[in-house]
CSV table of C-alpha atoms in Angstrom, one decimal:
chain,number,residue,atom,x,y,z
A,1,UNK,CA,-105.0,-135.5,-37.6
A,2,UNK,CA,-106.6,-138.4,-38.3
A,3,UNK,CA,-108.6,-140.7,-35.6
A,4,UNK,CA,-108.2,-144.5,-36.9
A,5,UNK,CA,-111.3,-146.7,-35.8
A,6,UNK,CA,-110.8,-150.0,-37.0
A,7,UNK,CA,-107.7,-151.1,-40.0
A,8,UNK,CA,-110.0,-150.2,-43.0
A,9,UNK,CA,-111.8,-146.8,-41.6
A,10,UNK,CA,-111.1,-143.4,-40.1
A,11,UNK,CA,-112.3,-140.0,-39.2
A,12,UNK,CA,-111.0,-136.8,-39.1
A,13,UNK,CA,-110.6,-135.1,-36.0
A,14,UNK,CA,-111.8,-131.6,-36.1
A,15,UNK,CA,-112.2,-130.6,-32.1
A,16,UNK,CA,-109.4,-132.0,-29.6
A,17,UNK,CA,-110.4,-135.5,-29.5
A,18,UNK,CA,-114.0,-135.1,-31.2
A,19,UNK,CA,-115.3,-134.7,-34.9
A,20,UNK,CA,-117.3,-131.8,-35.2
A,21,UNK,CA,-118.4,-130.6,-38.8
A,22,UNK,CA,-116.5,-133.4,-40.3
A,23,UNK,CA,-117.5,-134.8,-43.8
A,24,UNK,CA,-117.1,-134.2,-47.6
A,25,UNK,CA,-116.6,-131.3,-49.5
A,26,UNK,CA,-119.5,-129.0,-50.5
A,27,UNK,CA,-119.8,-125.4,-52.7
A,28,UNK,CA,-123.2,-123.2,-51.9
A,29,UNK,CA,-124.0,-120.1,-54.1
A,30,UNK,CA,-127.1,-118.0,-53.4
A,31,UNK,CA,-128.8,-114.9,-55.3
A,32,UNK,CA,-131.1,-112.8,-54.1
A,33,UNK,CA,-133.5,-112.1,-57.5
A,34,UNK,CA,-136.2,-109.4,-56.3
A,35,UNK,CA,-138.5,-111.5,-53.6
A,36,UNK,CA,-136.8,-114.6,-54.6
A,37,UNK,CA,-133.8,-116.3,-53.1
A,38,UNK,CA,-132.0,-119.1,-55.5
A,39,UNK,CA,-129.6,-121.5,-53.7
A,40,UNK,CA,-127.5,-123.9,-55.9
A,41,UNK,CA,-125.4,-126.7,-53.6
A,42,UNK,CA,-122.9,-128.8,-55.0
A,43,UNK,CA,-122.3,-131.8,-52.5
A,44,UNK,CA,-119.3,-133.7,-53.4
A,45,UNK,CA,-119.1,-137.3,-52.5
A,46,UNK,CA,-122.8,-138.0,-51.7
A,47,UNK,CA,-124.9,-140.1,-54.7
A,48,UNK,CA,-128.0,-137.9,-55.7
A,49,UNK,CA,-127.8,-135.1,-53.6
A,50,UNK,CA,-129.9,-132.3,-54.9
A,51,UNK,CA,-131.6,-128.9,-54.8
A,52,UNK,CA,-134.5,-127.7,-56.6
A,53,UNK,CA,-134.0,-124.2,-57.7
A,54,UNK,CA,-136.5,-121.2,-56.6
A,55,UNK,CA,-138.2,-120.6,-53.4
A,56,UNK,CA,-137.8,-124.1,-52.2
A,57,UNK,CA,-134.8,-126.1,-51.4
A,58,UNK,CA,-134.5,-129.6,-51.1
A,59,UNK,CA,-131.8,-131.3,-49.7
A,60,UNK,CA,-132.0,-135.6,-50.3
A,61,UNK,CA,-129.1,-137.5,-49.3
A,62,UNK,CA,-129.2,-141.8,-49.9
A,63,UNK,CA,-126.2,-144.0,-49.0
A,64,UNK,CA,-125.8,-147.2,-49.9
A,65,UNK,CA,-123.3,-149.4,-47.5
A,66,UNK,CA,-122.1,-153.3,-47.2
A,67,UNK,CA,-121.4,-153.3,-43.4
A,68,UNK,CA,-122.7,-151.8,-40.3
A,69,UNK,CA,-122.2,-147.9,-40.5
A,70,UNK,CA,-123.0,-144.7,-38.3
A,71,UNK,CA,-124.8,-142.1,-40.6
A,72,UNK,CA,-125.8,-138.8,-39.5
A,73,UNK,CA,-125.9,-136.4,-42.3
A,74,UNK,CA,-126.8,-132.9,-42.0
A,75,UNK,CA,-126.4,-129.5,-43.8
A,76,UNK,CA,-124.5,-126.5,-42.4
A,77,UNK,CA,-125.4,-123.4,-44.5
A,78,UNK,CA,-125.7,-120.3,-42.7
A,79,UNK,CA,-128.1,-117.7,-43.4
A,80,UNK,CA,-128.5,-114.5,-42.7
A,81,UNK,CA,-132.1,-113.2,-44.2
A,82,UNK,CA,-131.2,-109.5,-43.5
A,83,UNK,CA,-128.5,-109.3,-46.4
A,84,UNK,CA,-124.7,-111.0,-45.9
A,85,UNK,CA,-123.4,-107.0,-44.9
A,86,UNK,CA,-126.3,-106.6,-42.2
A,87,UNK,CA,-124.6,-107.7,-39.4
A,88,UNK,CA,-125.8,-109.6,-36.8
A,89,UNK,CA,-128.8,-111.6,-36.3
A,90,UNK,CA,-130.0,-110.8,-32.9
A,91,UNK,CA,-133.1,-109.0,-34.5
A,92,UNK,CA,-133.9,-112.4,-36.4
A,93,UNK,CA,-137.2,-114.1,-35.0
A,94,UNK,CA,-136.9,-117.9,-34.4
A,95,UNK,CA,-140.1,-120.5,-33.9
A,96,UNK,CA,-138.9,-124.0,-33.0
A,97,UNK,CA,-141.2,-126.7,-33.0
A,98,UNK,CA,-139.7,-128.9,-30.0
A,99,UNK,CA,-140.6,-129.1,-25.8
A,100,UNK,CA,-136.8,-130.3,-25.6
A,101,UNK,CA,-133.7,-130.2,-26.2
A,102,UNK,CA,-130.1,-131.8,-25.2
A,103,UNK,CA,-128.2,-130.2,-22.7
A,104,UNK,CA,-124.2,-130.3,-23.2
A,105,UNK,CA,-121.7,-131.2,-20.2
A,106,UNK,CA,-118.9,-128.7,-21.5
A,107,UNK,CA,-117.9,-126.2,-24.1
A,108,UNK,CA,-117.1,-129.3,-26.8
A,109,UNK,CA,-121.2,-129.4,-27.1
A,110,UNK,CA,-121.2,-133.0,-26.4
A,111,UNK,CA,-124.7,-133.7,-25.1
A,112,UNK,CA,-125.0,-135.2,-22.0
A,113,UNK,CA,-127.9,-137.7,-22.8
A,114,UNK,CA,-130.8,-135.7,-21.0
A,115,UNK,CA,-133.8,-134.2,-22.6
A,116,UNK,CA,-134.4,-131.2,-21.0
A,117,UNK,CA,-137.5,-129.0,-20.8
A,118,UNK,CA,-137.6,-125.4,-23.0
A,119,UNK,CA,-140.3,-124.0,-20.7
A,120,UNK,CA,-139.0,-121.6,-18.6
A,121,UNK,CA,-135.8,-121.0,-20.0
A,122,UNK,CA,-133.7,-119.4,-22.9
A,123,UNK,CA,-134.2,-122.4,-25.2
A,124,UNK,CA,-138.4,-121.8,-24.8
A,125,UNK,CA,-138.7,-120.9,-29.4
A,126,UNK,CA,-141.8,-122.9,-29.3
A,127,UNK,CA,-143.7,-118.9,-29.8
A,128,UNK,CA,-141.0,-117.1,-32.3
A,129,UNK,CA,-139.1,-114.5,-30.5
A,130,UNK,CA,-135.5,-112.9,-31.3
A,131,UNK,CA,-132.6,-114.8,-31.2
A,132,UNK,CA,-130.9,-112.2,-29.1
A,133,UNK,CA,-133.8,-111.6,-26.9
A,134,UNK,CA,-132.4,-114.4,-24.2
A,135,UNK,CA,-129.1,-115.1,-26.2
A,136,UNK,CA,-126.5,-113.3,-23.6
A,137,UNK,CA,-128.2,-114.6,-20.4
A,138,UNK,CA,-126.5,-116.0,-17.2
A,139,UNK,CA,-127.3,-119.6,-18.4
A,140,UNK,CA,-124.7,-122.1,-18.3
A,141,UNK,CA,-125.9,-123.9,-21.6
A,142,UNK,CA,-125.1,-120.3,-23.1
A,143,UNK,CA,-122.3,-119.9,-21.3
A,144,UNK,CA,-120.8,-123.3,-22.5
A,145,UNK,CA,-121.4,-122.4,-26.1
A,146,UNK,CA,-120.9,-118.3,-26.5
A,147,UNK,CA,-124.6,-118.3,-27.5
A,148,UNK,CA,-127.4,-121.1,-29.0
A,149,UNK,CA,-125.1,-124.0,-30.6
A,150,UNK,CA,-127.8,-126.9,-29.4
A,151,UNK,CA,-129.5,-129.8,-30.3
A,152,UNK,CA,-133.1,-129.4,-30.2
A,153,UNK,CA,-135.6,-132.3,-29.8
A,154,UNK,CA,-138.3,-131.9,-32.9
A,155,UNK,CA,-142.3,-132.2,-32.3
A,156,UNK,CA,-143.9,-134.9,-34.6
A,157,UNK,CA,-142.8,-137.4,-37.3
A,158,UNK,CA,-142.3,-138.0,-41.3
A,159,UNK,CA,-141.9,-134.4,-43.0
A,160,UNK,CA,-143.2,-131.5,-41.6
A,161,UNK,CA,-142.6,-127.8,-40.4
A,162,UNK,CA,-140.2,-127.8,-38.0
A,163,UNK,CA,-138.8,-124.0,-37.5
A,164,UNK,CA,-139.6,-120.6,-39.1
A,165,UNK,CA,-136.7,-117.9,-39.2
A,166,UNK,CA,-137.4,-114.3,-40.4
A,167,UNK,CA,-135.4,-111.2,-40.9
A,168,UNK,CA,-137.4,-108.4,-39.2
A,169,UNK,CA,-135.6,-105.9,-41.7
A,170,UNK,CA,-136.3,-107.4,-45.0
A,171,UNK,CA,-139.2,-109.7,-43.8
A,172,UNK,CA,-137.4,-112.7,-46.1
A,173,UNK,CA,-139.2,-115.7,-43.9
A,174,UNK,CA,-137.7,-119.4,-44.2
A,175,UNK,CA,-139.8,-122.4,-43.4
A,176,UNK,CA,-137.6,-125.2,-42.2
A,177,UNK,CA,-139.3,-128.6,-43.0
A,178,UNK,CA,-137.4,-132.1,-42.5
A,179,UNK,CA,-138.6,-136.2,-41.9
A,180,UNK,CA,-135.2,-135.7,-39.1
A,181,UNK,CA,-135.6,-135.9,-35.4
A,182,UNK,CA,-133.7,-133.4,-34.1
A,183,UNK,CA,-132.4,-130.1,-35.5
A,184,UNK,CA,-129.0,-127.9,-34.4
A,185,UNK,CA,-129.1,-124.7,-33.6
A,186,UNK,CA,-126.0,-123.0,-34.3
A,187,UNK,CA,-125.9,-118.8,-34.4
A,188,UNK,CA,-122.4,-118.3,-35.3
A,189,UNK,CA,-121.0,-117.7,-32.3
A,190,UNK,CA,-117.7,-118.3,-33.2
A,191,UNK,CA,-117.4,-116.0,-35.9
A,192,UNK,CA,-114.9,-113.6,-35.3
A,193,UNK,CA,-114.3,-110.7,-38.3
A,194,UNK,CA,-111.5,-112.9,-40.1
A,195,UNK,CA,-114.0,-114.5,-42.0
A,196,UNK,CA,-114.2,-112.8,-45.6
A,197,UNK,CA,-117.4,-112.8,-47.7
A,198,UNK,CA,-118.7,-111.0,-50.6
A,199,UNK,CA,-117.4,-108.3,-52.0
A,200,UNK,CA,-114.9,-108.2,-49.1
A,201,UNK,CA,-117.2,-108.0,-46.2
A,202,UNK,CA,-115.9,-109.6,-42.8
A,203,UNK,CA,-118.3,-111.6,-40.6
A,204,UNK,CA,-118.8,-110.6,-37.0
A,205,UNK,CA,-119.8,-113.0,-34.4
A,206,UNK,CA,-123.6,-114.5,-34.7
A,207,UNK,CA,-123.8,-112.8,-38.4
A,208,UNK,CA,-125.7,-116.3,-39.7
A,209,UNK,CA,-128.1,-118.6,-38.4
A,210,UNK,CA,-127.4,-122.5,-38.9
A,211,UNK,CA,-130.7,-125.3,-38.8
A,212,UNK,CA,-128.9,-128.2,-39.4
A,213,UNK,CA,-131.8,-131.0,-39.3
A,214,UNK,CA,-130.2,-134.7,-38.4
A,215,UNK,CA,-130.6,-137.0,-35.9
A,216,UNK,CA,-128.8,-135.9,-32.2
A,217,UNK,CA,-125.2,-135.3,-32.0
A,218,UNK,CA,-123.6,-138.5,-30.5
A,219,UNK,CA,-126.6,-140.8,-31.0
A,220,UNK,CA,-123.8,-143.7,-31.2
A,221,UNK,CA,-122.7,-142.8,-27.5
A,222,UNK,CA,-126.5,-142.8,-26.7
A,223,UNK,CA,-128.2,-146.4,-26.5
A,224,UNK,CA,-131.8,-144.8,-25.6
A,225,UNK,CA,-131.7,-142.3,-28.4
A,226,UNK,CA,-133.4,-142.5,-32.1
A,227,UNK,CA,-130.3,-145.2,-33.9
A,228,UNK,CA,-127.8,-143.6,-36.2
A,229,UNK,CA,-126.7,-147.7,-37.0
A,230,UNK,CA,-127.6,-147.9,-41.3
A,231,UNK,CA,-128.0,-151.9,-41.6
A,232,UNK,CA,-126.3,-153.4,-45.2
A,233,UNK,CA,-129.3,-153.9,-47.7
A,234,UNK,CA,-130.7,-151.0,-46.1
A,235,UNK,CA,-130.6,-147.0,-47.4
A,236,UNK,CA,-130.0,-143.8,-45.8
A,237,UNK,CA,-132.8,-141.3,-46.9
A,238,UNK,CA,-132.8,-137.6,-45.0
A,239,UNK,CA,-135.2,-134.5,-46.2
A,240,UNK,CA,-134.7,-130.9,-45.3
A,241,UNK,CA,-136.1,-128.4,-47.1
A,242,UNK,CA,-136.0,-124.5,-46.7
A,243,UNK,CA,-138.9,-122.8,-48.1
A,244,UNK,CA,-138.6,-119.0,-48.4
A,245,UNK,CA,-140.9,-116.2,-48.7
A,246,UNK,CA,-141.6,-112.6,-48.3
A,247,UNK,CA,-143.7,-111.0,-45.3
A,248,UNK,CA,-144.3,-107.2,-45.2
């Protein structure tokens, strides 16, 4: 289904009436080499999109345009830093650098435009603690969602460290840095057990972690948040890197 928005330009429509994980094609391979995780990511339809091989990986996306255009790139790998086969990631410690984040009005995780406080309730990652710790409580934001799939509102400017995600089995950490706003907090809650991986194995629900760094979802519907708007003669530059490494 297609959504037109003017003669010359459409969208696809991925949820009802909304686009949700919309965008060009993309292949992501990973290897686990002793201590070491290599990524490789293939992002079709981007100009000079790359990743540097090893512990870090760097994700740069530039877009040239001759009109007015809405940009809000992002990156939607899961991980799962206790092994693809280990299940869920409720024993997974998050930190999240951010005193906010954007409530959503209904289980399409459209934000309502708010910023709304972490302290005090199940969104409060600003000291790491398990994603499964709060991840089932009688929230409504949870409730909405099946679990965390949020927008949260980053500390700070330019590149920095924005989130740190470890694997309490393996003690693989990842370091999430990014020049972005706001990142999404996705823990695969719809995953169901159809989904086959590796060697055959089927994904449960919340068996991968997403920290998709970007500006905040339906920032065009949003006059008083950060401008997703790229100006002709102007070029669309986003950094996210995930830096990994071993704690024991």
């Amino acid at each position: 289904m297609i959504n037109k928005l003017t003669d010359n330009h459409s969208l696809l429509v991925t949820m009802e009436e909304n686009v949700l994980s919309g965008g060009f094609g993309e292949h992501v391979s990973a290897f686990v080499k002793g201590e070491s995780l290599d990524i490789d990511v293939m992002t079709v339809g981007i100009p000079d999109a790359y990743v540097e091989h090893g512990s870090v990986s760097e994700l740069k996306k530039l877009l040239g345009i001759d009109a007015d255009t809405v940009a809000n790139l992002t990156h939607h790998a899961f991980f799962n830093l206790g092994g693809h086969d280990s299940g869920n990631t409720a024993d997974h410690t998050l930190m999240i650098a951010a005193e906010y984040y954007t409530p959503v009005h209904c289980p399409k995780s459209i934000p309502t435009g708010e910023y709304a406080p972490v302290e005090g309730t199940p969104f409060d990652f600003r000291t790491a603690k398990k994603i499964g710790l709060e991840i089932d409580a009688d929230f409504e934001q949870l409730t909405f969602t099946g679990g965390y799939d949020h927008n949260f509102v980053l500390r700070g400017e330019g590149m920095r460290d924005v989130a740190v995600l470890k694997s309490e089995k393996t003690g693989i950490v990842m370091t999430t840095r990014t020049t972005q706003p706001g990142v999404q907090v996705y823990t695969g809650n719809f995953l169901d057990g159809t989904v086959k991986g590796k060697k055959g194995i089927v994904y449960p629900q919340r068996a991968s972690v997403c920290l998709e760094t970007q500006h905040y979802p339906d920032s065009p519907n949003k006059k008083h948040w950060p401008s997703v708007v790229l100006e002709p003669g102007k070029t669309y530059t986003s950094h996210c890197i995930f830096k990994f490494g071993v704690i024991k």
